[in-house]
XYZ file of C-alpha atoms in Angstrom:
472
model
C -75.924 193.106 257.905
C -75.217 195.996 255.543
C -72.405 196.046 252.955
C -70.632 198.740 254.982
C -70.808 196.575 258.108
C -69.518 193.624 256.118
C -66.623 195.710 254.840
C -65.804 196.988 258.320
C -65.959 193.496 259.766
C -63.701 192.190 257.005
C -61.252 195.036 257.545
C -61.215 194.408 261.305
C -60.609 190.690 260.797
C -57.802 191.424 258.344
C -56.279 193.880 260.802
C -56.512 191.330 263.621
C -54.965 188.652 261.409
C -52.139 191.027 260.493
C -51.703 191.949 264.155
C -51.321 188.279 265.082
C -48.605 187.828 262.475
C -46.583 190.813 263.697
C -43.444 189.627 265.438
C -43.128 191.675 268.653
C -39.365 191.139 268.556
C -39.225 193.374 265.474
C -40.476 196.358 267.445
C -37.878 197.650 269.938
C -39.518 199.400 272.875
C -36.874 202.128 272.972
C -34.325 203.360 270.445
C -31.562 205.825 271.241
C -30.156 207.282 268.016
C -27.197 209.576 267.287
C -27.747 213.315 267.384
C -27.232 213.561 263.621
C -29.216 210.468 262.745
C -29.537 208.987 259.287
C -32.729 207.639 257.677
C -33.415 203.917 258.064
C -32.137 201.515 255.427
C -34.759 199.248 253.808
C -34.641 195.906 252.032
C -35.517 197.597 248.729
C -32.449 199.837 249.035
C -30.080 196.857 248.885
C -28.205 196.277 245.604
C -30.090 193.905 243.274
C -27.376 191.250 243.580
C -27.619 191.311 247.375
C -31.423 191.243 247.354
C -31.350 188.198 245.091
C -28.963 186.360 247.422
C -31.035 187.231 250.491
C -34.298 186.163 248.863
C -32.644 182.852 248.064
C -32.128 182.404 251.818
C -35.703 183.416 252.623
C -35.022 187.028 253.650
C -37.763 189.481 252.722
C -37.056 192.242 255.240
C -34.313 193.647 257.466
C -34.238 193.442 261.256
C -34.368 196.750 263.190
C -30.660 196.696 264.106
C -29.859 196.198 260.421
C -32.142 199.003 259.247
C -30.630 201.371 261.819
C -26.944 200.398 261.563
C -26.342 199.903 257.824
C -26.623 203.636 256.920
C -23.885 204.587 259.399
C -21.519 201.847 258.241
C -22.033 202.822 254.605
C -21.275 206.416 255.614
C -18.084 205.246 257.420
C -19.216 206.692 260.762
C -17.852 205.077 263.931
C -20.639 203.538 265.996
C -21.150 201.760 269.301
C -24.279 199.646 268.815
C -26.268 198.001 271.586
C -28.740 195.311 270.563
C -29.719 192.043 272.204
C -28.242 188.699 271.218
C -30.175 187.121 268.367
C -31.462 190.445 267.003
C -29.530 190.232 263.719
C -26.250 191.984 264.605
C -24.135 189.811 262.304
C -26.212 190.796 259.275
C -26.066 194.421 260.411
C -22.331 194.583 259.708
C -21.863 191.859 257.078
C -24.387 193.337 254.622
C -22.790 196.823 254.429
C -19.242 195.407 254.407
C -20.065 193.269 251.381
C -21.322 196.392 249.592
C -18.122 198.398 250.045
C -15.571 195.659 249.337
C -13.513 196.396 246.227
C -13.585 192.957 244.640
C -10.716 193.444 242.195
C -8.406 194.426 245.066
C -7.747 191.079 246.762
C -6.226 192.369 249.986
C -7.778 192.496 253.489
C -10.177 195.453 253.551
C -12.306 194.549 256.590
C -11.312 193.009 259.931
C -13.941 191.452 262.216
C -12.729 190.557 265.716
C -14.673 188.098 267.888
C -13.973 186.495 271.284
C -14.437 182.781 270.509
C -13.661 180.167 267.885
C -17.329 179.209 267.629
C -18.426 182.765 266.893
C -15.534 183.139 264.425
C -16.742 180.105 262.450
C -20.341 181.279 262.674
C -19.577 184.761 261.297
C -17.428 183.266 258.530
C -20.303 180.948 257.558
C -22.659 183.930 257.423
C -20.272 185.870 255.191
C -19.959 182.928 252.812
C -23.732 182.520 252.717
C -24.393 186.205 252.002
C -21.567 186.608 249.474
C -22.134 183.459 247.425
C -21.326 184.005 243.764
C -19.796 187.458 244.297
C -16.132 186.458 244.303
C -15.601 188.042 247.739
C -13.156 185.969 249.771
C -12.963 185.667 253.533
C -11.065 183.607 256.068
C -11.680 182.588 259.676
C -8.567 182.800 261.858
C -8.750 181.145 265.280
C -6.638 178.999 267.564
C -6.722 175.306 268.367
C -6.281 174.236 264.726
C -3.457 174.046 262.181
C -1.964 177.248 260.810
C -1.618 175.886 257.281
C -5.199 176.278 255.926
C -5.350 179.817 257.334
C -1.927 180.688 255.924
C -2.880 179.235 252.531
C -6.024 181.398 252.413
C -4.104 184.535 253.403
C -1.468 183.931 250.731
C -4.158 183.333 248.085
C -5.718 186.680 248.997
C -8.820 187.584 251.027
C -11.082 190.613 251.299
C -12.391 189.999 254.837
C -10.685 188.539 257.901
C -12.720 187.170 260.808
C -10.465 186.416 263.761
C -9.956 185.828 267.440
C -7.263 188.191 268.807
C -4.728 185.604 269.991
C -4.329 183.634 266.747
C -4.472 186.837 264.696
C -1.508 188.245 266.641
C 0.381 185.003 265.989
C -0.059 185.536 262.241
C 0.857 189.210 262.562
C 4.086 188.402 264.428
C 5.006 185.935 261.654
C 4.361 188.527 258.953
C 1.434 186.587 257.459
C -1.105 189.437 257.549
C -1.092 192.782 255.750
C -3.299 195.441 257.370
C -2.375 198.351 255.088
C -5.690 198.276 253.173
C -8.003 197.713 256.130
C -10.795 200.298 256.014
C -13.344 198.773 258.401
C -12.881 197.301 261.865
C -15.775 195.496 263.563
C -15.782 194.285 267.171
C -18.539 191.751 267.818
C -19.379 191.076 271.483
C -17.478 194.293 272.283
C -17.954 193.942 276.040
C -15.966 190.708 275.925
C -13.420 192.023 273.397
C -12.586 194.953 275.659
C -12.400 192.845 278.826
C -9.089 192.394 280.594
C -8.646 188.949 279.035
C -8.508 190.309 275.482
C -7.477 193.907 276.093
C -3.670 193.422 275.814
C -4.004 191.702 272.410
C -6.497 194.330 271.282
C -3.994 197.074 272.082
C -1.306 195.292 270.070
C -3.608 194.811 267.074
C -4.609 198.482 267.148
C -0.974 199.528 266.656
C -0.790 197.622 263.366
C -4.016 199.061 261.910
C -4.190 202.231 259.767
C -5.145 205.283 261.819
C -8.053 206.437 259.654
C -10.403 203.456 259.635
C -14.077 203.071 260.493
C -14.742 201.134 263.694
C -18.137 199.685 264.601
C -18.719 197.840 267.870
C -21.664 195.616 268.783
C -22.747 194.269 272.150
C -25.876 193.171 273.984
C -24.728 194.995 277.109
C -22.553 198.098 277.183
C -21.309 198.981 280.669
C -19.421 202.214 281.303
C -16.063 200.424 281.052
C -16.823 199.464 277.451
C -17.806 203.029 276.567
C -14.531 204.274 278.049
C -12.267 201.714 276.353
C -14.099 202.094 273.036
C -12.612 205.591 272.739
C -9.164 204.030 272.262
C -10.331 202.320 269.058
C -12.829 204.826 267.681
C -12.534 208.393 266.474
C -13.725 211.260 268.717
C -16.794 211.577 266.472
C -17.992 208.067 267.407
C -21.713 207.855 268.190
C -24.047 205.578 270.146
C -27.033 203.599 268.879
C -29.139 201.521 271.251
C -32.095 199.283 270.509
C -33.793 198.216 273.716
C -35.952 195.107 273.696
C -36.486 195.004 277.455
C -40.282 194.714 277.376
C -40.189 192.224 274.545
C -37.726 190.127 276.530
C -40.069 190.295 279.525
C -43.002 189.184 277.409
C -41.244 186.396 275.545
C -38.781 185.206 278.163
C -39.803 184.002 281.607
C -37.244 183.839 284.416
C -37.775 181.214 287.142
C -35.554 179.941 289.914
C -35.584 176.914 292.181
C -33.979 177.219 295.627
C -31.654 174.294 296.377
C -28.514 173.371 298.287
C -25.159 173.152 296.526
C -25.067 169.362 296.860
C -28.536 169.004 295.331
C -27.908 170.907 292.089
C -27.234 167.844 289.949
C -30.378 166.049 291.136
C -32.384 169.271 290.715
C -31.061 169.592 287.150
C -32.370 166.089 286.398
C -35.764 166.938 287.870
C -35.991 170.142 285.842
C -35.104 168.321 282.631
C -37.654 165.569 283.279
C -40.366 167.976 284.353
C -40.021 170.477 281.498
C -38.809 168.031 278.808
C -37.154 170.818 276.746
C -36.930 170.485 272.978
C -33.565 172.240 273.060
C -31.718 173.282 276.210
C -28.442 174.970 277.152
C -27.080 174.479 280.678
C -24.542 177.045 281.901
C -21.847 176.326 284.493
C -19.297 178.775 285.880
C -16.413 176.283 285.813
C -15.033 173.837 283.252
C -14.843 171.082 285.863
C -18.587 171.429 286.542
C -19.319 171.040 282.827
C -17.410 167.752 282.811
C -19.041 166.591 286.056
C -22.559 167.412 284.934
C -21.985 165.743 281.567
C -21.078 162.512 283.374
C -24.066 162.767 285.722
C -26.637 163.411 282.995
C -25.137 160.849 280.598
C -25.180 158.273 283.377
C -28.838 159.052 283.974
C -29.629 158.368 280.333
C -29.759 161.839 278.779
C -28.022 162.436 275.460
C -25.908 165.523 276.091
C -23.031 167.470 274.590
C -20.400 169.544 276.402
C -18.518 172.694 275.433
C -15.639 174.076 277.471
C -12.013 175.051 277.084
C -11.024 171.509 278.113
C -12.821 169.960 275.133
C -10.698 169.441 271.999
C -11.513 171.800 269.119
C -12.658 169.089 266.678
C -14.989 167.608 269.290
C -16.344 171.075 270.134
C -17.235 171.681 266.502
C -18.817 168.225 266.195
C -20.859 168.790 269.363
C -21.992 172.245 268.307
C -23.047 170.995 264.873
C -25.014 168.159 266.474
C -26.790 170.659 268.715
C -27.514 172.979 265.776
C -28.917 170.039 263.789
C -31.071 168.974 266.784
C -29.311 165.620 267.024
C -28.716 166.343 270.701
C -31.161 168.325 272.786
C -28.999 169.263 275.766
C -25.778 171.288 275.633
C -23.729 171.897 278.812
C -21.245 174.749 278.536
C -19.239 177.560 280.069
C -19.830 181.169 279.037
C -16.596 181.403 277.040
C -17.409 178.271 275.032
C -20.970 179.411 274.337
C -20.209 183.055 273.608
C -21.936 184.200 270.439
C -23.415 180.798 269.518
C -26.304 181.590 267.220
C -28.916 178.828 267.608
C -32.486 180.031 267.284
C -34.275 176.862 268.392
C -33.201 176.875 272.083
C -36.397 176.634 274.173
C -34.880 176.472 277.664
C -31.789 177.741 279.463
C -30.734 176.291 282.808
C -28.360 178.375 284.915
C -26.548 175.789 287.023
C -24.465 178.464 288.797
C -25.513 182.098 289.032
C -22.688 184.228 287.560
C -20.809 186.705 289.732
C -20.982 189.220 286.870
C -24.681 190.005 286.573
C -24.367 191.004 282.914
C -23.357 187.414 282.137
C -26.861 186.349 283.151
C -28.241 188.539 280.362
C -26.060 186.709 277.837
C -27.069 183.307 279.195
C -30.798 183.982 279.225
C -30.438 185.528 275.764
C -29.668 182.083 274.321
C -33.437 181.461 274.290
C -36.462 183.594 273.298
C -34.620 184.618 270.144
C -36.241 186.377 267.181
C -39.614 186.571 268.897
C -39.894 182.965 270.087
C -40.940 182.232 273.660
C -38.313 180.990 276.082
C -37.770 179.960 279.682
C -34.642 180.537 281.773
C -34.424 178.438 284.946
C -31.832 179.123 287.640
C -30.793 176.728 290.418
C -30.087 179.003 293.352
C -28.438 178.401 296.714
C -29.220 180.726 299.664
C -25.931 182.584 299.039
C -26.635 182.942 295.312
C -30.097 184.317 296.020
C -28.482 187.576 297.148
C -26.766 187.941 293.749
C -29.962 186.925 291.981
C -31.909 189.720 293.634
C -29.220 192.225 292.664
C -29.388 190.988 289.060
C -33.138 191.562 289.181
C -32.562 195.158 290.296
C -29.781 195.834 287.775
C -31.751 194.686 284.732
C -35.364 194.940 285.819
C -35.899 191.165 285.635
C -38.884 189.582 287.348
C -37.574 186.300 288.772
C -40.342 183.891 289.799
C -39.482 181.789 292.846
C -40.674 178.207 292.385
C -41.395 175.550 294.984
C -38.828 172.729 294.920
C -39.780 169.928 292.538
C -40.614 166.643 294.252
C -40.183 163.163 292.788
C -43.973 162.750 292.884
C -44.540 165.938 290.858
C -41.969 164.902 288.291
C -43.428 161.387 287.984
C -46.950 162.791 287.566
C -45.799 165.264 284.892
C -43.880 162.582 282.978
C -46.881 160.225 283.129
C -49.321 162.880 281.904
C -47.058 163.911 279.061
C -46.406 160.300 278.004
C -50.087 159.371 278.093
C -51.053 162.373 275.958
C -48.313 161.558 273.477
C -49.386 157.915 273.238
C -53.061 158.802 272.814
C -52.265 161.397 270.161
C -50.209 158.957 268.120
C -52.731 156.138 268.604
C -55.459 158.318 267.048
C -53.352 158.677 263.896
C -52.281 155.044 263.734
C -53.765 152.626 261.218
C -57.282 151.243 260.999
C -59.215 148.265 262.305
C -56.620 145.720 261.153
C -53.883 147.571 263.041
C -56.025 147.597 266.182
C -56.563 143.831 265.886
C -52.812 143.306 265.693
C -52.157 145.580 268.663
C -54.832 143.797 270.721
C -52.608 140.715 270.761
C -50.345 142.591 273.188
C -53.106 143.345 275.731
C -52.583 140.151 277.758
C -48.849 140.908 277.993
C -49.542 144.536 278.951
C -51.852 143.377 281.775
C -49.349 140.772 282.908
C -46.511 143.307 283.062
C -48.629 145.994 284.742
C -49.927 143.626 287.447
C -46.832 141.465 287.724
C -43.688 141.507 289.791
C -41.541 144.575 290.303
C -39.170 143.327 287.599
C -42.066 142.950 285.141
C -43.358 146.429 285.954
C -39.855 147.793 285.469
C -39.781 146.142 282.014
C -42.931 148.029 281.043
C -41.519 151.260 282.498
C -38.321 150.700 280.498
C -40.366 150.376 277.321
C -42.159 153.675 278.014
C -38.871 155.390 278.806
C -37.371 154.163 275.532
C -40.407 155.537 273.704
C -40.309 158.948 275.386
C -36.568 159.635 275.075
C -35.568 157.776 271.918
C -38.465 158.312 269.556
């Protein structure tokens, strides 16, 4: 082979290797930009202090929504930004806000409104992580906890407030918050913030804010109602930026559904969990009572699960969420409100226990997995009535739902056996040497006795395998 051929081959291999490393999630299939668009913002354009902090957290580049959004926020232009959950929206507004904060002026300069306590804590944690060592202060204001720590932080002085509307209005009515120096307003999960549940509080908050402030809104889905209500909070010059990842979602996220009767949903959930054995799974229910019921059913079956709903005490919710984030529990059962905005990248499976009446909610649920380019699987349990809604969801969002045959006990048992055998064989190949094998051989008579013995003896062996599969 000639030198030129060698060079070409090497170049092709390098190109293929580079191609394999490219994260498809970082390439939106369609971007709608404002008429008077600004150039993209790059990692190298960040202030040296900010670059140093980001590198310390392993950041070497910006996500598309960050590259596109940061220039407009720095230019104080009102924006309505559409980008899927998990695409880096929090960084898209935190990074520019940290650049424009006047550090010597310890009064609230930026207000970030979110729909849930969990998202409030999450955004606050992100701000603290990205502002470490800068002297920028922030506070998370949300309900279900004591006022005192929040009041203490406000009195000491903060630059950024992250809040849920209800608790924020409580502080406002008590005269605890000063909005006179607010320059930036951010609405995360804008579709939820402008829903009828939050809209009255949002209107009240707007009356207390200075008239000439920049307002940026973020949401994975932006229906016409959101676009209409956004005008009440943004200036007439507000513009729209949309990053569509539809094809990437289709490639990385598979949507399946299992037909079943209403009374069979709990047993079908167990079969799905046993069959797919997810590393990390979120199960969505429409009602709080179903979350509680399903938690009891799955716990009674032997699964280690956590539950998030409005009926769960705040301290327990935080403990459960932290355990799920730290992979101490693999299964999280929740309602949409409790799970709104939870940023956990390692979710491999989503189970939709009840199909939502609002089809856009399905987008949020399925968006819990297949985040940042990872593959994911969303499995719905669908009754004949729900199948009508499912088909409409498919039309509305261009989703290809794959109808699966009902799982049988025999199929589940076969899958569990195959998976367990492979796992045992894999670990056996990496276990010890000849001496270890001699020791293990002492158990062969007992293994034969249990396998060929009475039903109780066989159950003892099955119990041992179950303990190995689920506890190890």
